[in-house]
Backbone as JSON, one array per atom type, in Angstrom:
{
  "sequence": "MEIILKDDVKGLGYKNDIVTVKSGYGRNFLLPQGLAMLADKTNKKITAENVRQAAHKADKIKGDAQAIADQIGGMVLDIPAKVGESGKIFGRVTTLQLADALKAKGVDIDRKRLSFDQEPASAGDYTATANLHKEVKHTINFRVVAE",
  "N": [[19.11, -4.04, 2.68], [19.45, -2.22, 5.56], [17.4, -0.11, 7.45], [16.34, 2.68, 9.51], [13.23, 3.6, 10.57], [11.79, 6.81, 10.39], [9.27, 7.62, 10.68], [5.87, 6.33, 10.9], [5.23, 3.79, 8.58], [2.93, 2.51, 6.52], [2.34, -0.92, 6.3], [5.0, -1.54, 6.51], [6.39, -0.74, 8.92], [6.82, 0.78, 12.19], [7.57, 3.99, 13.71], [10.98, 4.42, 14.56], [11.59, 1.73, 14.26], [13.8, -0.84, 13.21], [14.25, -1.98, 10.08], [14.51, -4.28, 7.32], [14.85, -3.63, 3.96], [14.45, -3.75, 0.37], [17.14, -2.54, -1.54], [16.63, -0.64, -3.57], [14.05, 0.35, -2.97], [14.53, 1.52, -0.49], [16.61, 3.4, -1.08], [15.56, 4.9, -3.21], [12.99, 5.72, -2.49], [12.21, 5.72, 0.39], [14.38, 7.03, 1.78], [14.77, 9.56, 0.28], [12.21, 10.68, 0.71], [12.28, 11.25, 3.35], [11.42, 9.45, 5.21], [12.94, 7.56, 6.38], [16.2, 6.57, 7.71], [19.62, 5.59, 7.21], [20.67, 2.56, 8.77], [23.16, 2.69, 10.38], [25.96, 2.3, 12.66], [26.16, 4.59, 14.42], [23.68, 5.89, 14.03], [21.98, 3.92, 15.01], [22.67, 3.93, 17.73], [21.91, 6.54, 18.46], [19.15, 6.43, 17.95], [18.4, 4.41, 19.77], [18.92, 5.7, 22.21], [17.1, 7.83, 22.01], [14.69, 6.4, 22.0], [14.8, 5.25, 24.53], [14.62, 7.54, 26.16], [12.1, 8.43, 25.45], [10.37, 6.55, 26.39], [8.59, 6.7, 28.61], [6.74, 8.55, 27.66], [5.68, 7.11, 25.57], [4.31, 5.11, 26.92], [2.2, 6.58, 27.99], [0.91, 7.41, 25.65], [0.15, 4.92, 24.63], [-1.59, 4.17, 26.67], [-3.58, 6.12, 26.33], [-4.52, 5.35, 23.79], [-5.54, 2.82, 24.42], [-7.58, 3.61, 26.13], [-9.29, 4.88, 24.32], [-9.99, 2.66, 22.78], [-11.36, 1.19, 24.73], [-13.46, 2.93, 25.15], [-14.8, 2.78, 22.72], [-15.52, 0.09, 22.71], [-17.99, -2.39, 22.44], [-19.59, -1.08, 20.69], [-22.02, -0.48, 18.14], [-22.22, 0.98, 15.08], [-24.36, 2.96, 12.99], [-24.35, 3.44, 9.61], [-25.55, 5.52, 7.25], [-26.61, 4.99, 3.88], [-27.24, 5.31, 0.36], [-29.35, 2.97, -0.97], [-30.21, 0.46, -3.27], [-33.11, -1.38, -4.57], [-32.34, -4.05, -4.57], [-30.6, -4.14, -2.51], [-28.02, -3.37, -2.87], [-25.37, -0.98, -2.54], [-25.4, 2.39, -3.64], [-22.72, 4.05, -4.91], [-20.11, 4.48, -2.49], [-19.19, 3.34, 0.78], [-17.21, 5.05, 2.99], [-14.11, 5.42, 4.88], [-14.14, 7.9, 5.96], [-16.84, 8.46, 6.45], [-17.25, 6.58, 8.45], [-15.49, 7.55, 10.41], [-16.76, 9.99, 10.94], [-19.18, 9.06, 12.03], [-18.22, 7.87, 14.35], [-17.22, 10.15, 15.6], [-19.59, 11.49, 16.11], [-20.5, 9.93, 18.16], [-18.77, 10.66, 20.11], [-16.13, 9.86, 19.94], [-13.01, 10.5, 18.76], [-11.28, 9.72, 16.02], [-8.73, 9.56, 13.62], [-9.4, 9.3, 10.18], [-7.54, 7.99, 8.61], [-6.5, 6.04, 10.16], [-8.3, 4.05, 10.15], [-9.57, 1.06, 8.71], [-11.32, -1.04, 6.43], [-12.4, -4.37, 7.05], [-13.74, -5.9, 5.27], [-14.81, -4.67, 2.23], [-17.67, -2.66, 2.19], [-20.49, -3.54, 0.33], [-23.15, -3.88, 0.17], [-26.26, -3.37, 1.96], [-26.04, -4.09, 5.42], [-24.27, -5.89, 8.07], [-20.95, -5.09, 9.06], [-17.36, -5.11, 9.66], [-14.67, -3.08, 10.86], [-11.23, -2.11, 11.25], [-9.52, -0.36, 13.73], [-6.53, 1.19, 13.9], [-5.03, 2.1, 16.46], [-2.68, 2.31, 17.91], [0.67, 0.97, 17.76], [0.55, -1.34, 19.23], [-2.06, -1.52, 19.93], [-4.95, -2.41, 18.59], [-8.28, -2.2, 17.42], [-11.47, -3.64, 16.89], [-14.17, -2.44, 15.07], [-17.61, -2.52, 14.95], [-20.06, -2.08, 12.49], [-23.07, -1.02, 10.85], [-24.51, -0.91, 7.72], [-27.08, 1.01, 6.64], [-30.19, 1.73, 4.94], [-30.88, 4.93, 3.57]],
  "CA": [[19.48, -2.74, 3.2], [18.84, -1.96, 6.86], [17.08, 1.3, 7.68], [15.58, 3.02, 10.71], [12.1, 4.42, 10.15], [11.6, 8.07, 11.1], [7.83, 7.8, 10.81], [5.14, 5.1, 10.62], [5.02, 3.5, 7.17], [1.92, 1.45, 6.46], [2.79, -2.16, 5.68], [6.43, -1.74, 6.7], [6.74, -0.7, 10.32], [6.5, 1.97, 12.97], [8.67, 4.9, 13.97], [12.14, 3.89, 15.27], [11.83, 0.31, 13.97], [14.87, -1.15, 12.27], [13.69, -2.94, 9.13], [15.31, -4.58, 6.13], [14.09, -3.42, 2.73], [15.26, -3.84, -0.83], [17.95, -1.32, -1.63], [15.98, 0.34, -4.44], [12.94, 0.95, -2.22], [15.11, 2.39, 0.52], [17.41, 4.47, -1.67], [14.79, 5.73, -4.15], [11.73, 6.22, -1.94], [12.17, 6.0, 1.83], [15.38, 8.03, 2.17], [14.47, 10.9, -0.25], [10.97, 11.2, 1.29], [12.53, 11.57, 4.74], [10.71, 8.49, 6.04], [13.89, 6.63, 6.99], [17.63, 6.88, 7.65], [20.42, 4.38, 7.19], [20.86, 1.96, 10.09], [24.56, 2.46, 10.71], [26.24, 2.17, 14.09], [25.84, 5.82, 15.16], [22.23, 6.13, 13.99], [21.35, 2.96, 15.92], [22.88, 4.41, 19.1], [21.07, 7.73, 18.64], [17.75, 5.97, 18.02], [18.21, 3.69, 21.03], [18.85, 6.71, 23.27], [15.82, 8.54, 21.86], [13.63, 5.47, 22.42], [14.88, 5.12, 25.99], [14.12, 8.77, 26.76], [10.7, 8.62, 25.14], [9.61, 5.37, 26.83], [7.45, 7.07, 29.48], [5.74, 9.2, 26.8], [5.05, 6.05, 24.79], [3.35, 4.44, 27.8], [1.03, 7.45, 28.08], [0.23, 7.34, 24.36], [-0.48, 3.6, 24.57], [-2.73, 4.23, 27.6], [-4.64, 6.9, 25.68], [-5.08, 4.51, 22.73], [-6.34, 1.79, 25.08], [-8.79, 4.27, 26.63], [-10.18, 5.06, 23.17], [-10.51, 1.33, 22.45], [-12.36, 0.84, 25.74], [-14.61, 3.8, 24.93], [-15.54, 2.22, 21.58], [-16.08, -1.15, 23.22], [-18.78, -3.19, 21.51], [-20.52, -0.15, 20.04], [-22.38, -0.75, 16.76], [-22.55, 2.25, 14.43], [-25.21, 2.92, 11.81], [-23.85, 4.29, 8.52], [-26.58, 5.62, 6.22], [-26.16, 4.99, 2.49], [-28.31, 5.11, -0.61], [-29.39, 1.55, -1.27], [-31.21, 0.09, -4.27], [-34.08, -2.39, -4.16], [-31.67, -5.32, -4.37], [-29.78, -4.05, -1.31], [-26.67, -2.89, -3.2], [-25.12, 0.43, -2.23], [-25.02, 3.3, -4.71], [-21.52, 4.75, -4.45], [-19.26, 3.74, -1.57], [-19.09, 3.72, 2.18], [-15.79, 5.35, 3.16], [-13.62, 5.53, 6.25], [-14.53, 9.24, 6.43], [-18.18, 8.31, 7.03], [-17.08, 5.83, 9.69], [-14.88, 8.47, 11.37], [-17.79, 10.95, 11.33], [-20.12, 8.36, 12.91], [-17.53, 7.74, 15.64], [-17.14, 11.49, 16.2], [-20.93, 11.78, 16.63], [-20.62, 9.18, 19.43], [-17.82, 11.21, 21.07], [-14.81, 9.24, 19.79], [-12.33, 11.17, 17.66], [-10.22, 8.91, 15.42], [-8.39, 9.98, 12.27], [-9.9, 8.33, 9.19], [-6.42, 7.25, 8.06], [-6.22, 4.93, 11.07], [-9.4, 3.09, 10.0], [-9.58, 0.26, 7.47], [-12.4, -2.02, 6.39], [-11.99, -5.76, 6.92], [-14.36, -6.27, 4.0], [-15.39, -3.46, 1.64], [-19.14, -2.73, 2.18], [-21.06, -3.51, -1.01], [-24.61, -3.89, 0.28], [-26.72, -3.1, 3.31], [-25.77, -5.2, 6.31], [-23.3, -5.71, 9.15], [-19.55, -5.19, 8.65], [-16.38, -4.74, 10.68], [-13.51, -2.29, 10.45], [-10.17, -2.15, 12.25], [-8.93, 0.93, 14.1], [-5.13, 1.03, 14.28], [-4.87, 3.2, 17.39], [-1.28, 2.31, 18.36], [1.25, -0.23, 17.16], [0.17, -2.5, 20.04], [-3.5, -1.45, 20.24], [-5.86, -2.42, 17.44], [-9.61, -2.48, 17.92], [-12.45, -3.93, 15.87], [-15.38, -1.62, 15.15], [-18.75, -3.1, 14.25], [-20.97, -1.08, 11.96], [-24.18, -1.53, 10.05], [-24.9, -0.05, 6.63], [-28.54, 1.05, 6.57], [-30.74, 2.54, 3.85], [-31.29, 6.29, 3.94]],
  "C": [[18.73, -2.53, 4.51], [18.63, -0.46, 7.03], [16.35, 1.45, 9.0], [14.46, 3.96, 10.27], [11.98, 5.66, 11.03], [10.13, 8.33, 11.38], [7.15, 6.46, 10.54], [4.95, 4.96, 9.11], [4.11, 2.3, 7.09], [2.47, 0.24, 5.7], [4.26, -2.45, 5.87], [6.82, -1.75, 8.17], [6.38, 0.63, 10.95], [7.76, 2.79, 13.22], [9.71, 4.22, 14.88], [12.34, 2.39, 15.11], [13.0, 0.18, 13.01], [14.36, -2.27, 11.38], [14.66, -3.15, 7.97], [14.41, -4.45, 4.91], [15.02, -3.63, 1.54], [15.95, -2.5, -1.04], [17.3, -0.25, -2.52], [14.86, 1.07, -3.74], [13.48, 1.92, -1.18], [15.79, 3.61, -0.08], [16.56, 5.43, -2.51], [13.5, 6.29, -3.58], [11.84, 6.65, -0.49], [13.15, 7.1, 2.24], [15.06, 9.42, 1.59], [13.2, 11.52, 0.34], [11.14, 11.58, 2.75], [11.81, 10.62, 5.7], [11.66, 7.56, 6.79], [15.3, 7.2, 6.94], [18.38, 5.56, 7.69], [20.66, 3.87, 8.6], [22.33, 1.64, 10.31], [24.74, 2.51, 12.22], [25.81, 3.41, 14.89], [24.34, 6.1, 15.17], [21.48, 5.16, 14.9], [21.5, 3.41, 17.36], [21.98, 5.61, 19.4], [19.61, 7.32, 18.8], [17.47, 5.25, 19.32], [18.1, 4.66, 22.19], [17.54, 7.48, 23.22], [14.65, 7.68, 22.33], [13.61, 5.35, 23.94], [14.3, 6.35, 26.68], [12.63, 8.96, 26.55], [9.8, 7.49, 25.63], [8.41, 5.75, 27.7], [6.36, 7.78, 28.69], [4.97, 8.14, 26.01], [4.01, 5.3, 25.64], [2.07, 5.26, 27.92], [0.22, 7.38, 26.79], [-0.5, 6.01, 24.21], [-1.7, 3.57, 25.5], [-3.89, 5.01, 27.02], [-5.32, 6.09, 24.57], [-5.96, 3.42, 23.31], [-7.64, 2.37, 25.62], [-9.79, 4.5, 25.5], [-10.8, 3.72, 22.78], [-11.58, 0.89, 23.44], [-13.63, 1.66, 25.56], [-15.46, 3.29, 23.76], [-16.24, 0.94, 22.01], [-16.78, -1.97, 22.15], [-19.81, -2.37, 20.77], [-20.76, -0.57, 18.59], [-22.87, 0.56, 16.15], [-23.48, 2.01, 13.25], [-24.68, 3.92, 10.8], [-24.93, 4.34, 7.45], [-25.97, 5.67, 4.82], [-27.37, 4.82, 1.59], [-28.23, 3.67, -1.1], [-30.5, 1.28, -2.28], [-32.14, -0.98, -3.74], [-33.43, -3.74, -3.88], [-30.77, -5.32, -3.13], [-28.37, -3.57, -1.58], [-26.57, -1.39, -2.93], [-24.81, 1.18, -3.52], [-23.83, 4.1, -4.2], [-20.73, 3.86, -3.52], [-19.47, 4.21, -0.15], [-17.59, 3.89, 2.44], [-15.41, 5.41, 4.63], [-13.95, 6.9, 6.82], [-15.92, 9.19, 7.06], [-18.11, 7.58, 8.37], [-16.49, 6.73, 10.77], [-15.9, 9.5, 11.85], [-18.81, 10.32, 12.27], [-19.5, 8.17, 14.3], [-17.47, 9.09, 16.36], [-18.5, 11.89, 16.78], [-21.18, 11.06, 17.95], [-19.61, 9.66, 20.47], [-16.44, 10.61, 21.01], [-14.15, 9.85, 18.56], [-11.14, 10.34, 17.2], [-9.99, 9.41, 14.0], [-8.81, 8.89, 11.29], [-8.78, 7.49, 8.6], [-6.05, 6.06, 8.93], [-7.31, 3.85, 11.0], [-9.25, 2.34, 8.68], [-10.69, -0.78, 7.57], [-11.82, -3.42, 6.3], [-12.53, -6.34, 5.62], [-15.05, -5.03, 3.48], [-16.92, -3.59, 1.59], [-19.68, -2.58, 0.77], [-22.58, -3.48, -0.97], [-24.98, -3.57, 1.73], [-26.46, -4.33, 4.18], [-24.73, -4.86, 7.36], [-21.88, -5.96, 8.63], [-18.66, -4.86, 9.84], [-15.27, -3.93, 10.04], [-12.48, -2.39, 11.57], [-9.64, -0.74, 12.46], [-7.52, 0.66, 14.6], [-4.77, 2.22, 15.16], [-3.42, 3.39, 17.84], [-0.67, 1.05, 17.8], [0.93, -1.49, 17.96], [-1.32, -2.54, 20.35], [-4.28, -1.33, 18.94], [-7.23, -2.81, 17.97], [-10.56, -2.69, 16.74], [-13.7, -3.1, 16.13], [-16.46, -2.3, 14.33], [-19.63, -1.97, 13.76], [-21.98, -1.72, 11.02], [-24.47, -0.49, 8.96], [-26.4, -0.14, 6.48], [-28.98, 1.96, 5.44], [-31.14, 3.91, 4.38], [-32.77, 6.47, 3.81]]
}
């Protein structure tokens, strides 16, 4: 089943992408949730026209995302956590803590756009990925330190 995404869907695609999904997933989830529409001839033409008109806006958005990535650069963040004697973390380090640490450095990124490459389990150095734009992804280095 071919559909056109109305919004970004994690693991599937970005807004205005034409993707092929299993018919049950499209019919029972994506269409009722308003995340997609059928990719018939007229919807494809409408989407193509909308994409063409929004191309200059997309360039600005991509430029803003690249500016945020440049602002982060090679910055290393310190995330405080309660750590036991063996170095294991009590509880979890979350993307919300990472987003707050970035905000303290002057970079405002939604926590939903952040994901850990490896889930932090003990004190040490880790990396996370910031999905700033469909063409701009940036690696963030952070260090989990004892409180």
